[in-house]
Short mmCIF file of C-alpha atoms in Angstrom, two decimals:
data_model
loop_
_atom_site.label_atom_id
_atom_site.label_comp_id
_atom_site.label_asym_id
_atom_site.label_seq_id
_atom_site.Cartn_x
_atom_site.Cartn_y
_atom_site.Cartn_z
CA UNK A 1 8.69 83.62 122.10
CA UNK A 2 7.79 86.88 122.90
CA UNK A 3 4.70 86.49 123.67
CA UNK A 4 2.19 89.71 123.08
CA UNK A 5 4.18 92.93 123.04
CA UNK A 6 2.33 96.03 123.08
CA UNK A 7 3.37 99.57 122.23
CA UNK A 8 3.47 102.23 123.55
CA UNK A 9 3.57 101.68 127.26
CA UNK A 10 2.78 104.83 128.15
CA UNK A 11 1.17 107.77 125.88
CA UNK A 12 -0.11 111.08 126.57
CA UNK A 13 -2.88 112.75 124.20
CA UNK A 14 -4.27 115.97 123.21
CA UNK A 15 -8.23 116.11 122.90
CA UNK A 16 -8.76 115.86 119.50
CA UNK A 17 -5.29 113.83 118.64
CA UNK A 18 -5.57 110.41 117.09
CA UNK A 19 -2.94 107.36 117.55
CA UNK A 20 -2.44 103.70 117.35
CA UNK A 21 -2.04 101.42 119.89
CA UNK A 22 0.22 98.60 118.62
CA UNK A 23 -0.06 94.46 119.32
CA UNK A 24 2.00 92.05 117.91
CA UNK A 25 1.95 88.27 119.22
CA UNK A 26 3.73 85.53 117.79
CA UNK A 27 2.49 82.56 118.85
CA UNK A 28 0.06 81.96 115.74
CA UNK A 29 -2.89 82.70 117.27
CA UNK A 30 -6.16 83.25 115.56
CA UNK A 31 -7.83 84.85 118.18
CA UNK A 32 -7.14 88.48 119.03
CA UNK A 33 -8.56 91.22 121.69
CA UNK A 34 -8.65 94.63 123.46
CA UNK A 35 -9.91 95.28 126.43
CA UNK A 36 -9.91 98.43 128.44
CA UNK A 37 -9.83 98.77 132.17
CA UNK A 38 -11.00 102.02 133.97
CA UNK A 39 -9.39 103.00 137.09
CA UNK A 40 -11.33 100.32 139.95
CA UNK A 41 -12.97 98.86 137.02
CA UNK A 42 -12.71 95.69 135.04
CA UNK A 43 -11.87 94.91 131.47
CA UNK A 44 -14.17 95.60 129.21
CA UNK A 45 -14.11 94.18 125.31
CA UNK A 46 -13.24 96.79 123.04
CA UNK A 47 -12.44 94.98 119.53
CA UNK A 48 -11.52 91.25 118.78
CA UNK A 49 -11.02 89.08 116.30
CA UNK A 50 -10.96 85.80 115.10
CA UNK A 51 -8.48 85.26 112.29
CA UNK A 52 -6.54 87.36 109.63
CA UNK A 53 -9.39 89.93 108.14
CA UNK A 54 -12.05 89.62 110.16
CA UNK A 55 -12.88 91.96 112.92
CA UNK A 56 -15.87 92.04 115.34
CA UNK A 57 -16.85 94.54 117.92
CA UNK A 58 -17.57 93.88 121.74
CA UNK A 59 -18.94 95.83 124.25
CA UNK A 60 -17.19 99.31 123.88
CA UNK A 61 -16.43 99.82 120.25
CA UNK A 62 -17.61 103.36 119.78
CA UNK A 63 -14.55 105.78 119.12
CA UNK A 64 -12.31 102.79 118.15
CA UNK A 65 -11.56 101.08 115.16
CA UNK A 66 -9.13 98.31 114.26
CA UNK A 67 -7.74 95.70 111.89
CA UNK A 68 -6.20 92.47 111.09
CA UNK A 69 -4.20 92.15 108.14
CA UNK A 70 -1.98 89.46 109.32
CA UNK A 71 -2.21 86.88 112.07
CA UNK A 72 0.62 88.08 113.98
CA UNK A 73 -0.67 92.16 114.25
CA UNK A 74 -3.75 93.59 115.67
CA UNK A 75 -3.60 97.61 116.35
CA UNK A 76 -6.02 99.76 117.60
CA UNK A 77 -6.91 103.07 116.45
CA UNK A 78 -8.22 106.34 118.37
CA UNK A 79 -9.90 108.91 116.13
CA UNK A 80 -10.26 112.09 117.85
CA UNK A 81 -9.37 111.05 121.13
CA UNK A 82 -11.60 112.69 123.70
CA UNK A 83 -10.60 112.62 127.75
CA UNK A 84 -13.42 109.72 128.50
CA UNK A 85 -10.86 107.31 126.44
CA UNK A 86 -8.10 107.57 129.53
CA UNK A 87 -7.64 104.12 130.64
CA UNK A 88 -5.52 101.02 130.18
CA UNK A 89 -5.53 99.00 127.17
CA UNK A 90 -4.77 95.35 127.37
CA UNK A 91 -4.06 92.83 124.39
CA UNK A 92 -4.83 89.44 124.23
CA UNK A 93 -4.79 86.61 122.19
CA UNK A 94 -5.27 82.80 121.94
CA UNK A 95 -5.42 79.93 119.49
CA UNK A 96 -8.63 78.63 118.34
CA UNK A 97 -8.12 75.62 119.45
CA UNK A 98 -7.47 77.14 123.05
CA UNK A 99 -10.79 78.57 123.01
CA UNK A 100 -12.89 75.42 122.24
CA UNK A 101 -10.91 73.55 124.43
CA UNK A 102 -10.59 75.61 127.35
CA UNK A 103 -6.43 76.86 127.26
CA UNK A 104 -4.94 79.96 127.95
CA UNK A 105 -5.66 83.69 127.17
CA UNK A 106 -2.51 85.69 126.97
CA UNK A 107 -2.09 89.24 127.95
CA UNK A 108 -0.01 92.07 126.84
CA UNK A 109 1.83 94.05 129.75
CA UNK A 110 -1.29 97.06 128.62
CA UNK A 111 -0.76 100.64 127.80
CA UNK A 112 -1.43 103.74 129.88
CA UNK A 113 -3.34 106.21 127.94
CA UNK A 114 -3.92 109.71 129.41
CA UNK A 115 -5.85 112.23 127.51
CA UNK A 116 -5.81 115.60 128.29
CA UNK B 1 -24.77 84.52 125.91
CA UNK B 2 -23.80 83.27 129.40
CA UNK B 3 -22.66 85.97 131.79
CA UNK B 4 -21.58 85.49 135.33
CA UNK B 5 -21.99 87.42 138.92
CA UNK B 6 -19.74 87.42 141.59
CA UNK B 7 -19.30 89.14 144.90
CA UNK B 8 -17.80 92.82 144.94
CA UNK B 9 -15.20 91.93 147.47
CA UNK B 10 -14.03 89.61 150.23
CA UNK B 11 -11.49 89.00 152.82
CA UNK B 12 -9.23 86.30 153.70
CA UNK B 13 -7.13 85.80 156.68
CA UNK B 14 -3.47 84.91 155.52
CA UNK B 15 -2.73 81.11 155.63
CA UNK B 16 -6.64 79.94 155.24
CA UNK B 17 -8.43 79.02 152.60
CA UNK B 18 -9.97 81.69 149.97
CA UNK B 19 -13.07 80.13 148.60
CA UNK B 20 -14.52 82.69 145.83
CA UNK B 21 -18.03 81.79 144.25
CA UNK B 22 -19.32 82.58 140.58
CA UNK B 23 -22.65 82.32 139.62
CA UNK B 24 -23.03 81.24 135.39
CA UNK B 25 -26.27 79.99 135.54
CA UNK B 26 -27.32 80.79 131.96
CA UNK B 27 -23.96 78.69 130.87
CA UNK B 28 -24.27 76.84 127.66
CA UNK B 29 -23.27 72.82 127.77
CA UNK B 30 -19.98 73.07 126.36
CA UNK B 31 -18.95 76.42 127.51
CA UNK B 32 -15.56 76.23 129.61
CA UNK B 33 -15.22 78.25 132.97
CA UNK B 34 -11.96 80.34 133.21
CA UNK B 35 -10.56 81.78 136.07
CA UNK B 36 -8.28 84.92 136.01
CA UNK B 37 -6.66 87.29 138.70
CA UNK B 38 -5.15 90.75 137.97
CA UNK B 39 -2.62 92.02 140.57
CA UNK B 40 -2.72 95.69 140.62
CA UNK B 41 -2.70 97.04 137.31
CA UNK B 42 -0.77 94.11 135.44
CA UNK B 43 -2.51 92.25 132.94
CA UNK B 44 -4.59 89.08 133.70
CA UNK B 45 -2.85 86.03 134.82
CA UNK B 46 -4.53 82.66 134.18
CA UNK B 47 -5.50 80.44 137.22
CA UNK B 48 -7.56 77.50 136.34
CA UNK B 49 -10.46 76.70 133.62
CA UNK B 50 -12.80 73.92 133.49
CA UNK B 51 -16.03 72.34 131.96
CA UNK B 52 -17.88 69.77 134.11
CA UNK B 53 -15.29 68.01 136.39
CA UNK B 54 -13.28 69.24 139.50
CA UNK B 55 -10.14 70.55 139.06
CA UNK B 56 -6.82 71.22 140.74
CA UNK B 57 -3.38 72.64 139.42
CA UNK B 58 -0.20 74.07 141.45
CA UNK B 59 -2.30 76.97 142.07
CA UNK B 60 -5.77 77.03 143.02
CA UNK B 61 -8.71 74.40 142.82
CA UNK B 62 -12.03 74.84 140.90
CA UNK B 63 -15.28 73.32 142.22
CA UNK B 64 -18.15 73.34 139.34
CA UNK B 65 -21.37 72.19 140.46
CA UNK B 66 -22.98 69.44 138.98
CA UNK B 67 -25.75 71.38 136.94
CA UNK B 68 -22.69 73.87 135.82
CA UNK B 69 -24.38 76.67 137.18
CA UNK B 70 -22.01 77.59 139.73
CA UNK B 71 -18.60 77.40 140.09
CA UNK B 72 -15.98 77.86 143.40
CA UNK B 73 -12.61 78.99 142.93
CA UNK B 74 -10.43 77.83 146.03
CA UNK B 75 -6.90 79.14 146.56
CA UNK B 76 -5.82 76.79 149.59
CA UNK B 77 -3.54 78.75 151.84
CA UNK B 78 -3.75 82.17 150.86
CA UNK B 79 -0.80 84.34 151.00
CA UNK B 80 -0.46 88.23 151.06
CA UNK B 81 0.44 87.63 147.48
CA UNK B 82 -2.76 86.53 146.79
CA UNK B 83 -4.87 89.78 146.84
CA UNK B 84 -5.96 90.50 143.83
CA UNK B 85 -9.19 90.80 141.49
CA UNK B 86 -10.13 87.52 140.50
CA UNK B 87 -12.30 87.20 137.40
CA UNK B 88 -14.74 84.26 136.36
CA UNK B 89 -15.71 84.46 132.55
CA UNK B 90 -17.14 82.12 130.24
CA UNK B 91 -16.74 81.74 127.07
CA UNK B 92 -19.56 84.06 125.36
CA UNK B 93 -21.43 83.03 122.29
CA UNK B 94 -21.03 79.79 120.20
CA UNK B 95 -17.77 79.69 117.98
CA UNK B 96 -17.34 83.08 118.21
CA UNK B 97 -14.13 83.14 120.93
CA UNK B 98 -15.69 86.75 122.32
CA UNK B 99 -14.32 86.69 126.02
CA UNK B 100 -16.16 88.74 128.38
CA UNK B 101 -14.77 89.11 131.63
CA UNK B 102 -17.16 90.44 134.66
CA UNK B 103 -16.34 92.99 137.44
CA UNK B 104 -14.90 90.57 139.35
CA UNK B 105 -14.22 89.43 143.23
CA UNK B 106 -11.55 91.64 145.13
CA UNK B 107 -10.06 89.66 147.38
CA UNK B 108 -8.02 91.19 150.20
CA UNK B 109 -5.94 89.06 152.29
CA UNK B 110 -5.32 90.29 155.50
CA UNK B 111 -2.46 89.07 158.04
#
């Protein structure tokens, strides 16, 4: 198993510029996130969801937007990216059982994006 | 939804115990208590999670008080390797999975 693989690694944007952040994990979890961390600050809940078609906001949704057409994929979309949207992204997922039972979260390694 | 506090920072001296508190107090009865560290900028690595009893694993032990409202994460002889952000999060909102993790504890351990 892979585990969660995220792509890119490491992207530079233009104000303005839109992209997709790519997460992929397959373990056959339900349960999907992003999170983004500032520089000195912790993760904050962008976008998660909780099975194949449904999506749910968390804390930081605005300038984001995702979805989940399959189990095993869960990307993340920037529309017009703007400077305040540097940061790290981190993907996570679990199973549902996991979460009512108390198991494991598993990360993604994140991705570094700067916009300039 | 329950939310959790925890100190800004502390030290440890290398080879003693690290004993980091979290306050949950507005935890819900069958709401689990994870505990996560983040070493620089890598993601989260799982530590420990429990619900109402003590527990202990090859890494760290977690205290929970008996009215839940606090927990204590203790990593027993704490090496350089060890500094980190440690994060204490609750599960947030009933069968909903949304995670919320907290600023977290910086702990530096010092030789």
């Amino acid at each position: 198993n892979a585990g969660v693989t995220q792509t890119p690694k490491f992207r530079i944007l233009k104000i303005g510029q839109s992209m997709t952040l790519q997460c992929a994990q397959d373990m056959n979890h339900n349960y999907m996130y992003w999170y983004r961390q500032d520089p000195g600050m912790g993760l904050k809940l962008i976008y998660y969801s909780v099975g194949a078609g449904i999506t749910d906001k968390g804390e930081v949704p605005n300038g984001y937007n995702v979805s989940r057409s399959t189990t095993e994929d869960f990307p993340l979309r920037l529309e017009l990216a703007a400077p305040s949207q540097t940061s790290v992204y981190f993907c996570a997922s679990s199973s549902d059982r996991a979460i009512f039972s108390g198991n494991t979260i598993y990360f993604g390694e994140g991705s570094w994006l700067t916009v300039v | 939804d329950a939310k959790t506090t925890q100190p800004t920072s502390m030290d440890c001296a290398e080879g003693r115990a690290a004993n980091l508190p979290c306050n949950h107090s507005t935890i819900s009865g069958n709401e689990y208590v994870y505990w996560y560290r983040q070493i620089h900028s890598q993601g989260p690595q799982y530590i420990i999670h429990g619900l109402k009893n003590n527990e202990t694993n090859e890494m760290a032990s977690l205290i929970i008080t008996e009215d839940r409202k606090s927990s204590t994460l203790i990593l027993p002889h704490a090496t350089l390797r060890d500094t980190a952000v440690y994060y204490c999060i609750v599960r947030v909102g009933s069968n909903t999975g949304k995670l919320i993790f907290g600023q977290g504890t910086t702990l530096q351990v010092k030789p």
